[in-house]
Short mmCIF file of C-alpha atoms in Angstrom, two decimals:
data_model
loop_
_atom_site.label_atom_id
_atom_site.label_comp_id
_atom_site.label_asym_id
_atom_site.label_seq_id
_atom_site.Cartn_x
_atom_site.Cartn_y
_atom_site.Cartn_z
CA UNK A 1 0.17 0.20 -0.16
CA UNK A 2 1.31 2.97 -0.64
CA UNK A 3 2.66 5.37 2.17
CA UNK A 4 0.33 7.97 3.42
CA UNK A 5 1.83 11.79 2.69
CA UNK A 6 1.80 13.22 6.33
CA UNK A 7 -0.09 16.81 7.41
CA UNK A 8 2.30 19.66 7.49
CA UNK A 9 3.60 20.26 11.01
CA UNK A 10 2.21 23.94 10.68
CA UNK A 11 -0.43 25.27 9.75
CA UNK A 12 -3.58 23.17 9.12
CA UNK A 13 -5.71 21.95 6.75
CA UNK A 14 -6.17 25.13 4.66
CA UNK A 15 -2.46 25.37 4.03
CA UNK A 16 0.57 26.90 6.01
CA UNK A 17 0.31 28.97 8.59
CA UNK A 18 2.28 31.98 6.47
CA UNK A 19 -0.65 31.86 3.54
CA UNK A 20 -2.04 35.53 4.09
CA UNK A 21 -5.89 35.43 5.48
CA UNK A 22 -7.97 36.70 3.07
CA UNK A 23 -9.00 40.27 2.98
CA UNK A 24 -11.44 42.24 5.15
CA UNK A 25 -14.96 43.08 3.65
CA UNK A 26 -14.64 47.24 3.26
CA UNK A 27 -16.02 49.04 5.80
CA UNK A 28 -19.65 50.18 5.45
CA UNK A 29 -20.40 53.96 4.37
CA UNK A 30 -22.35 56.55 6.33
CA UNK A 31 -24.87 55.55 4.46
CA UNK A 32 -24.44 51.46 5.11
CA UNK A 33 -23.57 50.68 2.19
CA UNK A 34 -19.88 48.58 1.70
CA UNK A 35 -17.36 51.16 0.04
CA UNK A 36 -16.49 49.75 -3.45
CA UNK A 37 -12.89 49.24 -4.47
CA UNK A 38 -10.72 49.47 -7.00
CA UNK A 39 -11.77 49.63 -10.99
CA UNK A 40 -15.15 49.92 -9.11
CA UNK A 41 -14.65 52.72 -7.22
CA UNK A 42 -15.81 55.87 -6.35
CA UNK A 43 -12.73 57.44 -8.64
CA UNK A 44 -13.90 54.96 -11.14
CA UNK A 45 -15.55 57.13 -14.39
CA UNK A 46 -18.50 54.46 -14.28
CA UNK A 47 -19.36 56.27 -10.46
CA UNK A 48 -19.30 59.58 -11.93
CA UNK A 49 -21.67 62.59 -11.34
CA UNK A 50 -25.60 61.60 -11.45
CA UNK A 51 -27.24 62.33 -14.58
CA UNK A 52 -29.42 65.23 -14.87
CA UNK A 53 -32.56 64.94 -14.10
CA UNK A 54 -35.20 64.99 -17.28
CA UNK A 55 -36.87 67.79 -17.75
CA UNK A 56 -40.11 68.39 -16.10
CA UNK A 57 -42.85 68.11 -17.89
CA UNK A 58 -45.29 70.69 -18.85
CA UNK A 59 -47.75 71.80 -16.55
CA UNK A 60 -51.16 70.35 -16.83
CA UNK A 61 -53.48 72.28 -18.73
CA UNK A 62 -57.38 72.71 -16.62
CA UNK A 63 -59.67 74.81 -16.65
CA UNK A 64 -62.17 76.35 -19.68
CA UNK A 65 -61.11 77.39 -23.01
CA UNK A 66 -64.60 79.11 -23.52
CA UNK A 67 -67.22 76.88 -23.39
CA UNK A 68 -64.84 73.66 -23.45
CA UNK A 69 -63.11 72.27 -20.68
CA UNK A 70 -59.63 70.90 -21.07
CA UNK A 71 -58.16 68.44 -18.78
CA UNK A 72 -54.99 66.42 -19.00
CA UNK A 73 -53.55 63.13 -18.20
CA UNK A 74 -51.13 60.75 -18.89
CA UNK A 75 -51.26 57.24 -20.13
CA UNK A 76 -50.73 54.65 -17.73
CA UNK A 77 -49.09 51.37 -18.09
CA UNK A 78 -51.91 49.81 -17.22
CA UNK A 79 -53.92 51.31 -19.75
CA UNK A 80 -52.15 49.68 -22.94
CA UNK A 81 -52.88 46.22 -24.20
CA UNK A 82 -50.08 43.30 -25.73
CA UNK A 83 -49.85 45.26 -28.62
CA UNK A 84 -48.69 48.34 -26.75
CA UNK A 85 -51.33 51.41 -26.97
CA UNK A 86 -53.96 51.54 -25.04
CA UNK A 87 -56.78 49.11 -24.87
CA UNK A 88 -60.15 51.14 -26.97
CA UNK A 89 -62.14 50.45 -23.38
CA UNK A 90 -60.22 52.55 -21.60
CA UNK A 91 -60.78 55.58 -24.36
CA UNK A 92 -64.43 55.82 -22.19
CA UNK A 93 -62.97 56.21 -19.17
CA UNK A 94 -60.79 58.95 -20.26
CA UNK A 95 -64.38 60.31 -21.40
CA UNK A 96 -65.39 60.01 -17.93
CA UNK A 97 -62.31 61.57 -16.60
CA UNK A 98 -62.93 64.97 -18.35
CA UNK A 99 -66.94 65.15 -17.43
CA UNK A 100 -65.60 64.57 -14.16
CA UNK A 101 -63.15 67.04 -14.44
CA UNK A 102 -65.84 69.29 -16.14
CA UNK A 103 -68.35 69.18 -13.97
CA UNK A 104 -65.99 70.02 -11.27
CA UNK A 105 -65.02 73.37 -12.71
CA UNK A 106 -68.26 73.99 -12.66
CA UNK A 107 -68.70 73.78 -9.06
CA UNK A 108 -70.32 70.63 -9.11
CA UNK A 109 -68.47 67.25 -7.53
CA UNK A 110 -70.03 64.28 -9.09
CA UNK A 111 -70.13 62.63 -5.61
CA UNK A 112 -71.58 65.60 -4.34
CA UNK A 113 -74.35 64.78 -6.79
CA UNK A 114 -74.85 61.56 -6.16
CA UNK A 115 -74.62 61.53 -2.13
CA UNK A 116 -75.91 64.59 -1.37
CA UNK A 117 -78.65 66.19 -4.06
CA UNK A 118 -79.14 62.68 -4.14
CA UNK A 119 -79.34 61.86 -8.58
CA UNK A 120 -77.85 60.24 -10.50
CA UNK A 121 -76.09 60.11 -14.22
CA UNK A 122 -76.08 56.72 -15.67
CA UNK A 123 -75.10 56.60 -19.02
CA UNK A 124 -77.46 55.31 -21.57
CA UNK A 125 -75.65 56.00 -24.72
CA UNK A 126 -72.06 56.23 -25.94
CA UNK A 127 -69.90 56.18 -29.07
CA UNK A 128 -66.33 56.89 -29.46
CA UNK A 129 -64.37 57.31 -33.02
CA UNK A 130 -60.31 55.56 -32.36
CA UNK A 131 -58.28 57.91 -35.00
CA UNK A 132 -54.71 57.46 -34.13
CA UNK A 133 -53.05 55.05 -31.46
CA UNK A 134 -51.77 56.01 -28.12
CA UNK A 135 -49.07 54.66 -26.27
CA UNK A 136 -47.40 54.41 -22.91
CA UNK A 137 -46.95 57.95 -20.60
CA UNK A 138 -48.00 59.80 -23.75
CA UNK A 139 -49.54 63.30 -22.51
CA UNK A 140 -52.85 63.86 -23.92
CA UNK A 141 -55.66 66.41 -23.38
CA UNK A 142 -59.24 66.05 -23.08
CA UNK A 143 -61.56 68.66 -24.41
CA UNK A 144 -65.27 68.07 -22.97
CA UNK A 145 -68.30 70.17 -23.23
CA UNK A 146 -71.92 69.65 -23.19
CA UNK A 147 -73.59 69.59 -26.66
CA UNK A 148 -77.22 69.35 -25.76
CA UNK A 149 -79.31 69.67 -22.86
CA UNK A 150 -82.41 68.56 -22.03
CA UNK A 151 -85.20 68.24 -19.59
CA UNK A 152 -83.85 65.22 -18.01
CA UNK A 153 -81.14 64.05 -20.01
CA UNK A 154 -77.73 65.35 -21.18
CA UNK A 155 -74.62 65.00 -23.78
CA UNK A 156 -71.51 65.63 -23.67
CA UNK A 157 -68.86 65.06 -26.13
CA UNK A 158 -65.20 64.59 -25.96
CA UNK A 159 -61.79 64.92 -28.01
CA UNK A 160 -58.86 63.34 -26.96
CA UNK A 161 -55.58 65.27 -28.23
CA UNK A 162 -52.36 63.94 -28.33
CA UNK A 163 -49.94 66.76 -26.82
CA UNK A 164 -46.44 64.49 -27.58
CA UNK A 165 -47.40 64.46 -31.07
CA UNK A 166 -48.43 68.45 -31.72
CA UNK A 167 -51.67 67.66 -30.12
CA UNK A 168 -52.79 65.46 -32.94
CA UNK A 169 -56.57 64.26 -32.54
CA UNK A 170 -56.17 60.52 -31.89
CA UNK A 171 -60.27 60.09 -30.28
CA UNK A 172 -63.59 61.16 -30.23
CA UNK A 173 -66.37 60.85 -29.04
CA UNK A 174 -69.91 61.55 -26.42
CA UNK A 175 -71.15 60.13 -23.69
CA UNK A 176 -75.61 60.77 -23.23
CA UNK A 177 -76.48 60.56 -19.58
CA UNK A 178 -80.10 60.14 -18.10
CA UNK A 179 -81.00 62.24 -14.89
CA UNK A 180 -82.25 60.14 -12.30
CA UNK A 181 -83.36 60.29 -8.64
CA UNK A 182 -82.88 57.87 -5.91
CA UNK A 183 -86.06 56.10 -6.76
CA UNK A 184 -84.61 55.03 -9.99
CA UNK A 185 -86.63 57.29 -12.08
CA UNK A 186 -86.52 59.80 -14.21
CA UNK A 187 -86.31 63.32 -12.94
CA UNK A 188 -85.52 66.82 -13.94
CA UNK A 189 -82.46 68.54 -13.72
CA UNK A 190 -81.94 70.74 -10.55
CA UNK A 191 -82.59 74.48 -11.84
CA UNK A 192 -79.72 75.69 -10.13
CA UNK A 193 -77.57 73.05 -12.15
CA UNK A 194 -79.20 73.39 -15.20
CA UNK A 195 -78.39 76.93 -15.09
CA UNK A 196 -74.64 76.11 -14.66
CA UNK A 197 -74.56 73.79 -17.67
CA UNK A 198 -77.12 76.08 -19.54
CA UNK A 199 -73.96 78.69 -19.51
CA UNK A 200 -71.22 76.78 -21.42
CA UNK A 201 -73.63 75.04 -23.30
CA UNK A 202 -72.00 74.58 -26.83
CA UNK A 203 -74.27 72.56 -29.53
CA UNK A 204 -73.23 71.24 -32.13
#
C-alpha cells in the first residue's frame, strides 16, 4: 500500500500558517453600504456624477377654454394592451375623467351630486371613434363640452389630443346620460345645476 502523505507540521488543513488571511470586507459607508474599491471605486469613471434630471413635464392644462373644458392626463402602463397601445375601452374611462373634471370646474363634484343631491347620471348611450394609437406615458389632452341639454338628459362631447405629437387628434366621441332620482326614476335637473350647464352649452 502507498505510504500516506504526512500532514504539514505548521498550519492546518487549509495550508501553511504563512498563507495570508483573506482580505477583510470593506467598511460600511455612512449610508450603510460597503465602499467599493479598485476599478469600481468612487474615483472610477463609471461612478461619476449622477445623470442630470429629466426635463419636467409640461404643466397640466385645466379649466375652461370658452365653452370647452380642458383636462390633461398621462397614459398609465395599465391602460395599454399586448400591442403596447391604449386599449380601446380605456378611452371611455378617459371620457369619464374629462366629464368629471368638467363638472368639478363648474362647482359640481360628481360625488356630491350623488351623495348629497341624490340624483344620478347613468350613461344610456356612448360612441367613440379611434383615429390614432396612444402609447404608455403619452401626454394627452381631453376637451369636453355639453352639446345637448334636455329636461332629463345631457350629452357630453369629447375630443382627445396627443400633446406629444403636436396636438394630434387621436379619439373623439360622446356619452349621453339620463337624469334619475334615488328611486331610479327619470327626473329633471335641479334648476341651479341646469343653469350652470346652460351657461357653457355648446350645441353642435
